[in-house]
Backbone as JSON, one array per atom type, in Angstrom:
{
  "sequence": "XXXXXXXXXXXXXXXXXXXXXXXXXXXXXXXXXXXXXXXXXXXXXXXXXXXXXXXXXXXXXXXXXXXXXXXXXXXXXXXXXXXXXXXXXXXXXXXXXXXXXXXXXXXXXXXXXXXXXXXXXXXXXXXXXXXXXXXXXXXXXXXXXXXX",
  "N": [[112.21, 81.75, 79.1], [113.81, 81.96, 82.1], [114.88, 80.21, 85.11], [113.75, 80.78, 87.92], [115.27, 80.59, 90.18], [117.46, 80.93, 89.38], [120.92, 81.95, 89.01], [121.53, 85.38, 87.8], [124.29, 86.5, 87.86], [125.75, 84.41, 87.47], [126.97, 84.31, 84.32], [127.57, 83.13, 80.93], [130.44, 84.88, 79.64], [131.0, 87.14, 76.98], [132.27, 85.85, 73.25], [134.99, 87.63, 72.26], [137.57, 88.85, 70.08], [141.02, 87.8, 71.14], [142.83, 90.3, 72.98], [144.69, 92.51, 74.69], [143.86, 94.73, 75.84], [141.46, 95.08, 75.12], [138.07, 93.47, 76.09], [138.16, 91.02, 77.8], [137.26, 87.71, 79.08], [137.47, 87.65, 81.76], [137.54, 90.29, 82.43], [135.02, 90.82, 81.67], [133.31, 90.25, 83.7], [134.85, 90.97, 86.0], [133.55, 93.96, 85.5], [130.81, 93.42, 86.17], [131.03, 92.65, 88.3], [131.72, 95.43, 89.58], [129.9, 96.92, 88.74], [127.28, 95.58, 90.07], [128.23, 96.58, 92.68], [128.04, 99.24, 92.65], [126.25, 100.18, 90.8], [126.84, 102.31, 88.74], [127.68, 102.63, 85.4], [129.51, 104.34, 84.1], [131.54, 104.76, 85.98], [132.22, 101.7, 86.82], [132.67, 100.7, 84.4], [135.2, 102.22, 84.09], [136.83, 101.44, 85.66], [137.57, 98.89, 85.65], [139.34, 99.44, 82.94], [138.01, 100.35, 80.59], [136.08, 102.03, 78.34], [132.76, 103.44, 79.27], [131.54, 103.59, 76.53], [132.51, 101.58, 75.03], [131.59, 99.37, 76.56], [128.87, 99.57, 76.58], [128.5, 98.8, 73.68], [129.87, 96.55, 73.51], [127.21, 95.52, 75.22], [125.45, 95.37, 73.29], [125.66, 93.15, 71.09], [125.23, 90.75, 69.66], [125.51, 88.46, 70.46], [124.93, 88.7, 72.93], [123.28, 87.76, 75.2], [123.36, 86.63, 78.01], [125.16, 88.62, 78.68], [123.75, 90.29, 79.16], [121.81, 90.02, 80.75], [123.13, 89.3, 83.19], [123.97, 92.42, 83.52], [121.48, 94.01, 83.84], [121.07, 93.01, 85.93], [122.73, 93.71, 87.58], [123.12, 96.18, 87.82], [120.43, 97.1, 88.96], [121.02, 95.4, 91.62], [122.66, 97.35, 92.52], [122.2, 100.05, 92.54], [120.12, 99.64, 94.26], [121.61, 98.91, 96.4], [123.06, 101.79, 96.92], [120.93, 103.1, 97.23], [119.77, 102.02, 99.86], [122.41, 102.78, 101.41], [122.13, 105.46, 101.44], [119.54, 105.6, 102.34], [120.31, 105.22, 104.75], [122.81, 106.6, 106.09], [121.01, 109.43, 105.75], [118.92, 109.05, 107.67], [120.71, 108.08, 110.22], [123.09, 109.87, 110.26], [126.06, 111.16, 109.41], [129.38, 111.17, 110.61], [131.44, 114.45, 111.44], [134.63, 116.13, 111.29], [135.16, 118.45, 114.1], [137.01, 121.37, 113.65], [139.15, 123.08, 114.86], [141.25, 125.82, 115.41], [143.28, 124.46, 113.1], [143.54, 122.13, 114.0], [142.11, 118.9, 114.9], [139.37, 118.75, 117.26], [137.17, 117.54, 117.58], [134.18, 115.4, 116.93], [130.82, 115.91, 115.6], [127.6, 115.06, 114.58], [126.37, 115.16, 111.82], [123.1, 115.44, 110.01], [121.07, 115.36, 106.96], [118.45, 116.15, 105.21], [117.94, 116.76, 103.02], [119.38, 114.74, 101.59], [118.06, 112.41, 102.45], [115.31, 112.92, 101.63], [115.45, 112.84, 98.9], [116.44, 110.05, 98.22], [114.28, 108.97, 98.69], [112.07, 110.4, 96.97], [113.3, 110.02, 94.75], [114.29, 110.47, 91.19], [115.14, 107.21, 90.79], [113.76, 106.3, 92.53], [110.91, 106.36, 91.55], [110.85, 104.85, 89.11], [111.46, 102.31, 89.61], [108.94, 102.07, 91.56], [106.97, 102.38, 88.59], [107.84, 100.36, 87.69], [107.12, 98.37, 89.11], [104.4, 98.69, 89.78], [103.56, 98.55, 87.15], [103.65, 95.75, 87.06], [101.98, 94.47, 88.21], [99.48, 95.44, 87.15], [96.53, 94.31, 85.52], [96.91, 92.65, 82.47], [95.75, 95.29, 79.14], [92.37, 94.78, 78.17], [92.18, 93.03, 75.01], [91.45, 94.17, 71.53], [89.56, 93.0, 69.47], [89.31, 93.4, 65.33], [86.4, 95.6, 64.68], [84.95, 95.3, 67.27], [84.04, 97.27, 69.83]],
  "CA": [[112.06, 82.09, 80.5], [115.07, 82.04, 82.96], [114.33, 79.67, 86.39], [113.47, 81.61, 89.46], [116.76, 80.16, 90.8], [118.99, 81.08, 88.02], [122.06, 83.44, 89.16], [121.95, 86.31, 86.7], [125.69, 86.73, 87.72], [126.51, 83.97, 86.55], [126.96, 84.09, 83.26], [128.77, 83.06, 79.89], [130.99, 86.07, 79.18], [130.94, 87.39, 75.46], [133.4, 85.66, 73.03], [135.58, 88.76, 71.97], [138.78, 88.44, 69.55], [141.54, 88.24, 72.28], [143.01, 91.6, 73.05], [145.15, 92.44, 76.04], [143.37, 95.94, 76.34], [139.62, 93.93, 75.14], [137.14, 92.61, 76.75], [137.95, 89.48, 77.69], [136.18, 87.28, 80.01], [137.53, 88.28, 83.41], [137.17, 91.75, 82.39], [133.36, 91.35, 81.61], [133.2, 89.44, 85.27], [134.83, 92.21, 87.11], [132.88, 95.04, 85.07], [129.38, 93.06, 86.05], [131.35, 92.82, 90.2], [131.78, 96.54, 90.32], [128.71, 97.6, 88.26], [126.85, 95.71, 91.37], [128.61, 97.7, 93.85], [127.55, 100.95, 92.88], [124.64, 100.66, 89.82], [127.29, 103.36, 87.82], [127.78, 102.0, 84.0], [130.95, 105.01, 83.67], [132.5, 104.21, 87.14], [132.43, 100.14, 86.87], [133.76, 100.7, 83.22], [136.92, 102.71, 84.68], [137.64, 100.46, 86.92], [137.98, 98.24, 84.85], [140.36, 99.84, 82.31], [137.47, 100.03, 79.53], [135.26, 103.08, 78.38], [131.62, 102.99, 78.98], [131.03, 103.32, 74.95], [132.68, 100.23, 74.17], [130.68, 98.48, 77.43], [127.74, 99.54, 75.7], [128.89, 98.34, 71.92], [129.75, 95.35, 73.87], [126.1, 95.17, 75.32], [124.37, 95.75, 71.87], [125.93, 92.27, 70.28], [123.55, 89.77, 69.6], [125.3, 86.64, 71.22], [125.3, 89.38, 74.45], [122.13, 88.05, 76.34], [124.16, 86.28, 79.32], [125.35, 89.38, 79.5], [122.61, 91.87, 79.39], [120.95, 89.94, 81.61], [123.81, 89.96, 84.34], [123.92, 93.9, 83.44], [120.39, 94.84, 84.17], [120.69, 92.85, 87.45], [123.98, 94.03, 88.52], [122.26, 97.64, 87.67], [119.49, 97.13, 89.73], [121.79, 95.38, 92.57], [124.08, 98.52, 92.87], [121.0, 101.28, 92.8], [119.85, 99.39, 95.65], [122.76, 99.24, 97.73], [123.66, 103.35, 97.06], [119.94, 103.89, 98.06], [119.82, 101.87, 101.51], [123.08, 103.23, 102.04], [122.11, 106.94, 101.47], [118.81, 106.21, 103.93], [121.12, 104.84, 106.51], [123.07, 108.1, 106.61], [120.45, 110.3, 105.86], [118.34, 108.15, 108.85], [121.77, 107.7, 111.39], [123.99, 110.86, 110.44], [127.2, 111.06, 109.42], [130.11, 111.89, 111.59], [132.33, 115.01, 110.52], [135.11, 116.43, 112.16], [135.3, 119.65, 114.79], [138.32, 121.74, 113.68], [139.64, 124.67, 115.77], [143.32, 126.41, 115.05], [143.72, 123.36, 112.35], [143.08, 120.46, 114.88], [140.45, 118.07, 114.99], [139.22, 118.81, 118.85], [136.06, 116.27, 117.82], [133.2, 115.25, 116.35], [129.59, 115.85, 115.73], [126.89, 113.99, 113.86], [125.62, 116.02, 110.74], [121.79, 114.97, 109.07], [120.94, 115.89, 105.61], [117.56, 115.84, 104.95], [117.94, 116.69, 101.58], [119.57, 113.32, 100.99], [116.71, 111.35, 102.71], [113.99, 113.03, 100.47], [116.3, 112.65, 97.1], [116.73, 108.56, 98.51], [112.69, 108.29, 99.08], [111.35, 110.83, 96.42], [114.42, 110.88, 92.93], [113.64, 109.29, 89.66], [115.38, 106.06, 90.36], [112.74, 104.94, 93.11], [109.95, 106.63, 90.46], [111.29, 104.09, 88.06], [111.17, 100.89, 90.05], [107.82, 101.48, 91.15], [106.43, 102.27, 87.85], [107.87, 99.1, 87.1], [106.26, 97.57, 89.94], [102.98, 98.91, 89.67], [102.98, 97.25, 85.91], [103.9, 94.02, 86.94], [100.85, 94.28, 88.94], [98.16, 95.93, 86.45], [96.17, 93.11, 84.67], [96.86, 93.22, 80.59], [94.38, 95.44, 78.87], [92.1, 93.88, 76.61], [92.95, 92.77, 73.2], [90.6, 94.9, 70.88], [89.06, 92.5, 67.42], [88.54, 94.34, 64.46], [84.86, 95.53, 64.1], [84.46, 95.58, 68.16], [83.72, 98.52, 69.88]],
  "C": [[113.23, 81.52, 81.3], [114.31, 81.2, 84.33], [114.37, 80.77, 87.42], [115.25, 81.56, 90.12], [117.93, 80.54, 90.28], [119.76, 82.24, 88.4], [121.75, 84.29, 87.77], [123.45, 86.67, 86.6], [126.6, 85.71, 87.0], [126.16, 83.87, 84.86], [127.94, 84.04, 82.11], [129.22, 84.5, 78.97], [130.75, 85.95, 77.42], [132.09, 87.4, 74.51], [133.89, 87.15, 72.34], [136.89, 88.0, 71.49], [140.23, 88.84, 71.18], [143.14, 89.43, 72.24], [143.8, 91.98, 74.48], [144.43, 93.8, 76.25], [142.09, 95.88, 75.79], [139.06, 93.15, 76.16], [137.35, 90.92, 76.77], [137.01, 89.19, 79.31], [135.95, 87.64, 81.45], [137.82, 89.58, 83.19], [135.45, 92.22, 82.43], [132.96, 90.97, 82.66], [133.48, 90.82, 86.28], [133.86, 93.27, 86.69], [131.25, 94.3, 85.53], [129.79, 93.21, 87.93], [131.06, 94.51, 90.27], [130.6, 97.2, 89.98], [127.48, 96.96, 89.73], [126.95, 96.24, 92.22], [128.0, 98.68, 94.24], [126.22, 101.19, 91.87], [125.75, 101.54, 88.6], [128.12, 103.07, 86.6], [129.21, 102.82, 84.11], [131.65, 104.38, 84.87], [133.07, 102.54, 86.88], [133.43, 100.05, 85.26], [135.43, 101.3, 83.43], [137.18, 101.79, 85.47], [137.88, 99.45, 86.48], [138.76, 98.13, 83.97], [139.19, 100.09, 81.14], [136.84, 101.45, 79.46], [133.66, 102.52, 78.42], [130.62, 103.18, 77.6], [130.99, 102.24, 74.72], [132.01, 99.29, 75.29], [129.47, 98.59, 76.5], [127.37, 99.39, 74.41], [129.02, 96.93, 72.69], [128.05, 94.53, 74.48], [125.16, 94.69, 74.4], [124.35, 94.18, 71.12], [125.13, 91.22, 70.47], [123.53, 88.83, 70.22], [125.46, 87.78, 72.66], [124.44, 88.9, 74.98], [122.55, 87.44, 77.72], [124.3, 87.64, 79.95], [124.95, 91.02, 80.12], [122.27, 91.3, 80.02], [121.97, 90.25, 82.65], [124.07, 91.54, 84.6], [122.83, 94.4, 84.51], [120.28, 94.39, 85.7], [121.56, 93.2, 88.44], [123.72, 95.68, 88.55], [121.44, 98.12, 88.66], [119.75, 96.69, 91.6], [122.23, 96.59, 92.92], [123.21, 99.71, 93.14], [120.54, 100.93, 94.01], [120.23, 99.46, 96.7], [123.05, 100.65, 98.28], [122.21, 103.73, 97.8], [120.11, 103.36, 99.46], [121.23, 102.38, 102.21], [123.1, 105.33, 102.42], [120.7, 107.49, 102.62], [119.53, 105.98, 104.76], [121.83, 106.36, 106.76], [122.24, 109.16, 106.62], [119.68, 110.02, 107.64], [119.34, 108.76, 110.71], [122.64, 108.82, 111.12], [125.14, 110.71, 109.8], [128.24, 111.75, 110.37], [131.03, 112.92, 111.02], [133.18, 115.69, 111.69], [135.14, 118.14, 112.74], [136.68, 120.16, 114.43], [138.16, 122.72, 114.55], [141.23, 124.56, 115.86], [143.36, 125.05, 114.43], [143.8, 122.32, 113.02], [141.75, 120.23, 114.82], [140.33, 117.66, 116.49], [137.97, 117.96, 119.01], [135.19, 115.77, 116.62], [131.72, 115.67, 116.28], [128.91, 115.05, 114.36], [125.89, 115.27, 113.29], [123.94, 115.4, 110.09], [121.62, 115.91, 108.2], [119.48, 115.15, 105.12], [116.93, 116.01, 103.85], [118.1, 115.15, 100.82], [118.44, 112.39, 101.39], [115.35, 111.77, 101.53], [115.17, 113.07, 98.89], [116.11, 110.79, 97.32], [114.93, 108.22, 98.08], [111.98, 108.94, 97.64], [112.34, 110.84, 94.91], [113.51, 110.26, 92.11], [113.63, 107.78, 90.2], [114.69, 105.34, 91.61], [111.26, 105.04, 92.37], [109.92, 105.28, 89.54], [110.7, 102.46, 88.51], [109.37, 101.11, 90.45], [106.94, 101.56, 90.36], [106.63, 100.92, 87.66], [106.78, 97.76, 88.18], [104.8, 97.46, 89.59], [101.96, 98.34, 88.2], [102.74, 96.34, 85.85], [102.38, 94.0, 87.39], [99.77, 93.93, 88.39], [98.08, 94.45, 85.69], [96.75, 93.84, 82.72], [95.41, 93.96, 80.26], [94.25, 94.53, 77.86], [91.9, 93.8, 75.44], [91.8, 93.4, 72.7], [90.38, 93.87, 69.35], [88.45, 93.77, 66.89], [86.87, 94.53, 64.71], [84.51, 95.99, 65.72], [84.2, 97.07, 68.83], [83.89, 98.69, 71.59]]
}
C-alpha cells in the first residue's frame, strides 16, 4: 500500500541500458510531464522523441511499478484537465473570428453543445464512475463449498 501522501510523480525512473535515442531517466520524467497535460499515451510519447510501442514495452517490465504507477496517475491527471477544459468552452464559448473580403472585421462567441454532452455523457466519464461506483459497492460474499 502506497501512503495517502505519496506523490505518484515522483518516482524512480526505469534503469534502461544507456542509449542516446532510449529511455533514459529524464526522458521517462518528461514523458510522465506531458502525459499529465493531456491524458494522450501517442502524443506525450512524440513529444518526447519515443514511439508509444516502446512506452508501452517500457511499461510491461517488471522493475516498472514506480512507473506504472506515475502512468496511471499522470493518465488520469491529463483526462481531467482536457475534460474541465472542454466544459469550460463548451459552458463559456469560444471566440472565432468574423471575416468579410479576407479581413477579420470581429468576433463572435460560438457554443457547441455537442462538445458539452460528449464532456458529460463519452466513455471516459462512463469509466471513472464505474470505477467509482465499485470503490463504493461492499465485497460480495465469499461462497464455502457445500453452502447454498
Amino acid at each position: 500500500m502506497q501512503p495517502e501522501d505519496d506523490d505518484p510523480f515522483d518516482f524512480t525512473p526505469v534503469a534502461t541500458s544507456p542509449r542516446a535515442d532510449g529511455w533514459s531517466a529524464e526522458r521517462q520524467r518528461a514523458f510522465i510531464a506531458e502525459l499529465a497535460s493531456h491524458g494522450g499515451v501517442a502524443a506525450a510519447a512524440r513529444a518526447v522523441g519515443m514511439t508509444p510501442q516502446s512506452a508501452r514495452r517500457l511499461r510491461t517490465r517488471p522493475d516498472a511499478a514506480g512507473f506504472v504507477r506515475a502512468w496511471d496517475a499522470a493518465v488520469d491527471q491529463g483526462r481531467m484537465m482536457a475534460l474541465d477544459l472542454a466544459l469550460q468552452i463548451a459552458r463559456e464559448g469560444r471566440l472565432v473570428p468574423v471575416r468579410r473580403r479576407g479581413k477579420i472585421v470581429g468576433h463572435r462567441r460560438c457554443f457547441d453543445s455537442r462538445l458539452m454532452f460528449a464532456a458529460c455523457y463519452g466513455e471516459s466519464m462512463q469509466r471513472y464512475e464505474r470505477k467509482a461506483r465499485a470503490a463504493l459497492e461492499p465485497a460480495p460474499p465469499s461462497s464455502r463449498p457445500g453452502s447454498r
